[in-house]
Short mmCIF file of C-alpha atoms in Angstrom, two decimals:
data_model
loop_
_atom_site.label_atom_id
_atom_site.label_comp_id
_atom_site.label_asym_id
_atom_site.label_seq_id
_atom_site.Cartn_x
_atom_site.Cartn_y
_atom_site.Cartn_z
CA UNK A 425 12.73 -15.34 19.32
CA UNK A 426 10.88 -16.31 16.02
CA UNK A 427 12.73 -17.78 13.59
CA UNK A 428 12.01 -18.29 9.76
CA UNK A 429 13.32 -22.07 9.31
CA UNK A 430 16.02 -21.88 5.83
CA UNK A 431 17.02 -25.75 4.72
CA UNK A 432 19.75 -24.21 2.44
CA UNK A 433 21.72 -27.67 2.60
CA UNK A 434 20.61 -28.96 -0.68
CA UNK A 435 22.61 -25.91 -2.15
CA UNK A 436 25.78 -26.69 -1.16
CA UNK A 437 26.76 -28.23 -3.59
CA UNK A 438 25.25 -26.06 -6.35
CA UNK A 439 26.26 -23.49 -5.45
CA UNK A 440 29.96 -25.24 -5.11
CA UNK A 441 28.71 -26.09 -9.20
CA UNK A 442 28.29 -22.11 -9.99
CA UNK A 443 31.68 -21.58 -8.55
CA UNK A 444 33.45 -24.15 -10.28
CA UNK A 445 32.29 -22.83 -13.61
CA UNK A 446 32.60 -19.40 -12.45
CA UNK A 447 36.00 -19.88 -11.86
CA UNK A 448 36.95 -22.01 -14.80
CA UNK A 449 36.13 -19.40 -16.74
CA UNK A 450 38.24 -16.80 -15.86
CA UNK A 451 41.14 -15.24 -17.70
CA UNK A 452 44.86 -14.98 -15.82
CA UNK A 453 43.78 -11.33 -15.90
CA UNK A 454 40.36 -11.80 -14.60
CA UNK A 455 42.14 -13.89 -11.15
CA UNK A 456 44.22 -10.43 -10.47
CA UNK A 457 40.91 -7.90 -10.65
CA UNK A 458 40.03 -6.35 -7.27
CA UNK A 459 37.23 -7.28 -5.15
CA UNK A 460 34.73 -5.87 -2.23
CA UNK A 461 37.58 -7.19 0.31
CA UNK A 462 40.06 -4.87 0.53
CA UNK A 463 43.29 -6.07 -0.74
CA UNK A 464 41.94 -9.26 -1.79
CA UNK A 465 42.21 -9.74 -5.49
CA UNK A 466 39.52 -13.06 -6.51
CA UNK A 467 42.57 -15.46 -6.36
CA UNK A 468 42.46 -14.59 -2.46
CA UNK A 469 38.68 -14.72 -2.19
CA UNK A 470 38.87 -17.79 -4.19
CA UNK A 471 41.69 -18.85 -1.74
CA UNK A 472 39.67 -17.69 1.61
CA UNK A 473 36.95 -20.39 0.12
CA UNK A 474 39.90 -23.11 0.33
CA UNK A 475 40.28 -22.10 3.56
CA UNK A 476 36.71 -21.91 4.72
CA UNK A 477 36.39 -25.54 3.59
CA UNK A 478 39.23 -27.19 4.65
CA UNK A 479 38.71 -25.12 8.07
CA UNK A 480 34.82 -26.25 8.13
CA UNK A 481 35.65 -30.24 7.69
CA UNK A 482 38.66 -30.42 10.31
CA UNK A 483 37.12 -28.51 12.92
CA UNK A 484 33.21 -29.62 12.19
CA UNK A 485 33.92 -33.54 11.21
CA UNK A 486 37.29 -34.29 12.96
CA UNK A 487 37.30 -31.33 16.02
CA UNK A 488 40.50 -29.96 15.21
CA UNK A 489 39.82 -26.06 16.62
CA UNK A 490 42.57 -23.99 16.70
CA UNK A 491 41.37 -19.89 18.72
CA UNK A 492 42.97 -17.49 20.06
CA UNK A 493 44.52 -17.08 23.36
CA UNK A 494 43.13 -15.63 26.12
CA UNK A 495 42.48 -12.61 26.25
CA UNK A 496 43.39 -11.92 22.47
CA UNK A 497 40.52 -10.40 20.09
CA UNK A 498 39.25 -12.36 18.49
CA UNK A 499 38.18 -10.36 15.56
CA UNK A 500 42.03 -9.52 15.78
CA UNK A 501 42.73 -13.17 15.48
CA UNK A 502 40.12 -14.28 13.29
CA UNK A 503 41.34 -11.85 10.19
CA UNK A 504 44.87 -12.21 11.17
CA UNK A 505 44.53 -16.05 10.45
CA UNK A 506 42.70 -15.65 7.30
CA UNK A 507 45.48 -12.98 5.57
CA UNK A 508 48.13 -15.71 6.67
CA UNK A 509 45.79 -17.90 4.64
CA UNK A 510 45.81 -16.68 2.19
CA UNK A 511 49.22 -15.24 1.58
CA UNK A 512 49.99 -18.92 1.60
CA UNK A 513 47.64 -20.03 -0.98
CA UNK A 514 48.91 -17.59 -3.59
CA UNK A 515 51.78 -19.97 -4.27
CA UNK A 516 48.41 -21.96 -5.70
CA UNK A 517 47.54 -22.44 -9.16
CA UNK A 518 43.99 -21.01 -10.30
CA UNK A 519 43.83 -24.65 -11.50
CA UNK A 520 44.85 -26.46 -8.78
CA UNK A 521 42.73 -24.09 -6.47
CA UNK A 522 39.65 -25.04 -8.52
CA UNK A 523 40.45 -29.14 -7.94
CA UNK A 524 40.79 -28.42 -3.85
CA UNK A 525 37.76 -26.35 -3.81
CA UNK A 526 35.98 -28.80 -4.92
CA UNK A 527 37.73 -31.85 -2.90
CA UNK A 528 37.47 -29.84 0.19
CA UNK A 529 33.75 -28.86 -0.52
CA UNK A 530 32.56 -32.18 -1.06
CA UNK A 531 34.03 -33.52 2.41
CA UNK A 532 31.60 -31.04 3.71
CA UNK A 533 28.61 -31.92 1.69
CA UNK A 534 28.98 -35.30 3.30
CA UNK A 535 29.08 -33.90 6.97
CA UNK A 536 26.21 -31.92 6.32
CA UNK A 537 24.53 -34.95 5.59
CA UNK A 538 25.14 -36.55 9.11
CA UNK A 539 23.81 -33.37 10.97
CA UNK A 540 19.99 -32.70 12.22
CA UNK A 541 19.59 -29.62 11.22
CA UNK A 542 16.35 -29.23 14.26
CA UNK A 543 18.84 -29.84 16.67
CA UNK A 544 20.01 -27.16 18.35
CA UNK A 545 23.87 -26.55 17.87
CA UNK A 546 25.93 -23.36 18.89
CA UNK A 547 25.21 -19.51 19.10
CA UNK A 548 25.20 -17.81 15.55
CA UNK A 549 26.36 -14.89 17.67
CA UNK A 550 24.40 -11.85 14.76
CA UNK A 551 21.62 -13.47 15.30
CA UNK A 552 20.85 -15.67 18.39
CA UNK A 553 23.83 -13.70 20.51
CA UNK A 554 25.49 -16.35 23.35
CA UNK A 555 22.09 -18.08 23.00
CA UNK A 556 21.85 -21.77 21.35
CA UNK A 557 21.04 -21.72 17.47
CA UNK A 558 19.63 -24.46 15.44
CA UNK A 559 21.09 -25.97 13.26
CA UNK A 560 19.84 -25.52 10.49
CA UNK A 561 20.36 -21.40 11.44
CA UNK A 562 24.52 -22.58 11.29
CA UNK A 563 24.19 -24.42 7.95
CA UNK A 564 22.52 -20.97 6.18
CA UNK A 565 25.25 -19.19 8.07
CA UNK A 566 28.04 -21.37 6.07
CA UNK A 567 25.93 -21.15 2.82
CA UNK A 568 25.53 -17.39 3.04
CA UNK A 569 29.94 -16.78 3.27
CA UNK A 570 29.99 -19.19 0.09
CA UNK A 571 27.46 -17.14 -1.54
CA UNK A 572 28.89 -13.41 -0.81
CA UNK A 573 32.14 -14.25 -1.73
CA UNK A 574 31.13 -15.83 -5.17
CA UNK A 575 28.87 -13.12 -5.27
CA UNK A 576 31.78 -10.64 -4.95
CA UNK A 577 34.25 -12.61 -7.20
CA UNK A 578 31.27 -12.20 -9.58
CA UNK A 579 30.88 -8.59 -9.48
CA UNK A 580 34.51 -8.59 -9.60
CA UNK A 581 34.49 -10.32 -13.06
CA UNK A 582 31.68 -8.49 -14.29
CA UNK A 583 30.19 -12.01 -14.55
CA UNK A 584 26.19 -12.04 -14.18
CA UNK A 585 24.83 -12.82 -10.80
CA UNK A 586 23.42 -15.98 -8.94
CA UNK A 587 19.46 -16.06 -9.31
CA UNK A 588 16.82 -15.50 -6.89
CA UNK A 589 17.04 -19.17 -6.37
CA UNK A 590 20.64 -18.62 -4.37
CA UNK A 591 20.07 -15.76 -3.37
CA UNK A 592 16.31 -15.40 -1.50
CA UNK A 593 17.85 -17.43 1.26
CA UNK A 594 20.61 -15.47 1.75
CA UNK A 595 18.77 -12.83 2.49
CA UNK A 596 16.16 -14.60 4.97
CA UNK A 597 19.24 -15.82 6.43
CA UNK A 598 19.98 -12.42 6.77
CA UNK A 599 17.13 -11.11 8.37
CA UNK A 600 17.54 -12.90 11.35
CA UNK A 601 20.46 -9.86 12.29
CA UNK A 602 17.15 -7.59 12.19
CA UNK A 603 15.79 -7.67 15.83
CA UNK A 604 19.35 -7.41 16.98
CA UNK A 605 20.37 -4.05 15.08
CA UNK A 606 16.91 -2.37 16.44
CA UNK A 607 18.05 -3.87 20.00
CA UNK A 608 18.92 -0.38 21.73
CA UNK A 609 16.02 1.16 20.19
CA UNK A 610 12.27 0.81 22.92
CA UNK A 611 9.33 1.23 21.65
CA UNK A 612 5.93 -0.15 22.68
CA UNK A 613 4.76 -3.49 22.52
CA UNK A 614 2.94 -4.17 19.16
CA UNK A 615 5.50 -2.03 16.94
CA UNK A 616 6.21 -3.19 13.89
CA UNK A 617 9.25 -2.55 11.12
CA UNK A 618 9.29 -3.29 7.95
CA UNK A 619 12.66 -4.08 5.98
CA UNK A 620 12.52 -4.57 2.00
CA UNK A 621 14.95 -5.89 -0.62
CA UNK A 622 14.04 -4.76 -4.18
CA UNK A 623 15.05 -7.19 -6.67
CA UNK A 624 15.50 -10.76 -7.89
CA UNK A 625 15.71 -12.68 -4.67
CA UNK A 626 14.64 -9.90 -3.27
CA UNK A 627 11.19 -9.77 -0.11
CA UNK A 628 9.97 -8.12 2.63
CA UNK A 629 10.75 -8.65 6.72
CA UNK A 630 8.93 -7.98 9.24
CA UNK A 631 10.05 -7.37 12.53
CA UNK A 632 7.86 -7.16 15.86
CA UNK A 633 8.00 -5.53 19.36
CA UNK A 634 6.96 -7.80 21.61
CA UNK A 635 7.26 -7.98 25.54
CA UNK A 636 10.87 -9.99 25.01
CA UNK A 637 12.00 -7.55 22.99
CA UNK A 638 12.67 -6.89 19.27
CA UNK A 639 11.41 -10.44 17.12
CA UNK A 640 11.14 -10.88 13.52
CA UNK A 641 6.85 -11.74 12.48
CA UNK A 642 6.70 -14.67 10.04
CA UNK A 643 2.70 -13.88 10.18
CA UNK A 644 3.43 -10.99 8.25
CA UNK A 645 1.66 -8.50 10.25
CA UNK A 646 -0.88 -6.18 8.50
CA UNK A 647 -0.19 -3.20 11.38
CA UNK A 648 0.37 -0.32 10.28
CA UNK A 649 4.49 -0.17 10.13
CA UNK A 650 6.21 2.16 12.27
CA UNK A 651 8.51 2.60 9.58
CA UNK A 652 9.50 0.99 6.48
CA UNK A 653 12.82 0.96 4.90
CA UNK A 654 13.96 -0.73 1.76
CA UNK A 655 16.75 -0.82 -0.29
CA UNK A 656 17.84 -3.11 -3.41
CA UNK A 657 19.07 -6.94 -3.05
CA UNK A 658 22.57 -5.93 -3.04
CA UNK A 659 22.50 -3.25 -1.50
CA UNK A 660 21.33 -5.74 1.56
CA UNK A 661 23.93 -7.88 0.82
CA UNK A 662 26.82 -5.53 1.33
CA UNK A 663 24.64 -3.78 4.07
CA UNK A 664 24.72 -6.89 6.11
CA UNK A 665 28.09 -8.02 5.18
CA UNK A 666 29.17 -4.55 5.88
CA UNK A 667 30.42 -2.86 2.93
CA UNK A 668 31.40 0.30 3.28
CA UNK A 669 29.78 0.75 -0.81
CA UNK A 670 26.28 -0.45 0.66
CA UNK A 671 23.71 2.34 -0.53
CA UNK A 672 22.12 4.15 2.06
CA UNK A 673 18.90 3.04 3.03
CA UNK A 674 15.52 4.84 2.19
CA UNK A 675 12.04 4.88 4.09
CA UNK A 676 9.40 5.76 5.53
CA UNK A 677 8.24 6.61 8.82
CA UNK A 678 10.71 6.47 12.49
CA UNK A 679 14.41 7.89 11.68
CA UNK A 680 15.73 5.97 14.67
CA UNK A 681 14.44 2.76 13.90
CA UNK A 682 15.54 3.57 10.29
CA UNK A 683 19.05 4.50 11.04
CA UNK A 684 18.69 1.50 13.89
CA UNK A 685 18.07 -1.08 10.89
CA UNK A 686 21.24 0.71 9.09
CA UNK A 687 23.45 -0.70 11.80
CA UNK A 688 22.34 -4.48 10.70
CA UNK A 689 25.22 -6.74 10.10
CA UNK A 690 25.50 -10.91 9.24
CA UNK A 691 29.29 -11.00 9.49
CA UNK A 692 31.43 -13.33 7.68
CA UNK A 693 33.84 -15.29 9.37
#
């Protein structure tokens, strides 16, 4: 599978600075606003981000790993695990939450600086299935989670969105989910599908059928596309993260290919 290399490592501290400034600007009422995460107000999403930072440092740097018991459903375990943390973190004040996010985020960034981005790491399931992925894709996945949750806080509190420099790498990272979305659709070798996100930070991504299956096409083939699917940048972010408010795709060409793309998911852990 062809990959579109994205180096998000320099953006991680910048994204943390944006989050700190955002959270520091919130009023007491803002922290209680509902977000796109069901049942989670702004405070809960920020607390989840703290859990993400602490968990990453503990697992990646310190090799401290918690995992579901044998036979336990991994998704159900993770959902419960995340909810337990958010419930416990209700006792953390907004001011302390911001302080802790900075401390834990800095520890994570220090760890990132030690990594060889082009080494082979573990799988990124929604992009590579059970196959190993390059470390840069794993880092980009972590960047994407932090971006998306900050985006949700910005929308909930009616703050301006992050600009193209932050958004573009997220959408390119998530585009690695497009070939897997097409896996169950068989087409002749050479069939081309395009997916466009319109707006600041958006672009068009090309997926081509090869003898080995569907793959991203870095060359951006000029051949006619069997399906040209389109949405907005916000719509793409919602589609990839399975937000039920994601607007339907519009498209020209084969309906079956468009419906498969509509099932793309780059689910956040």
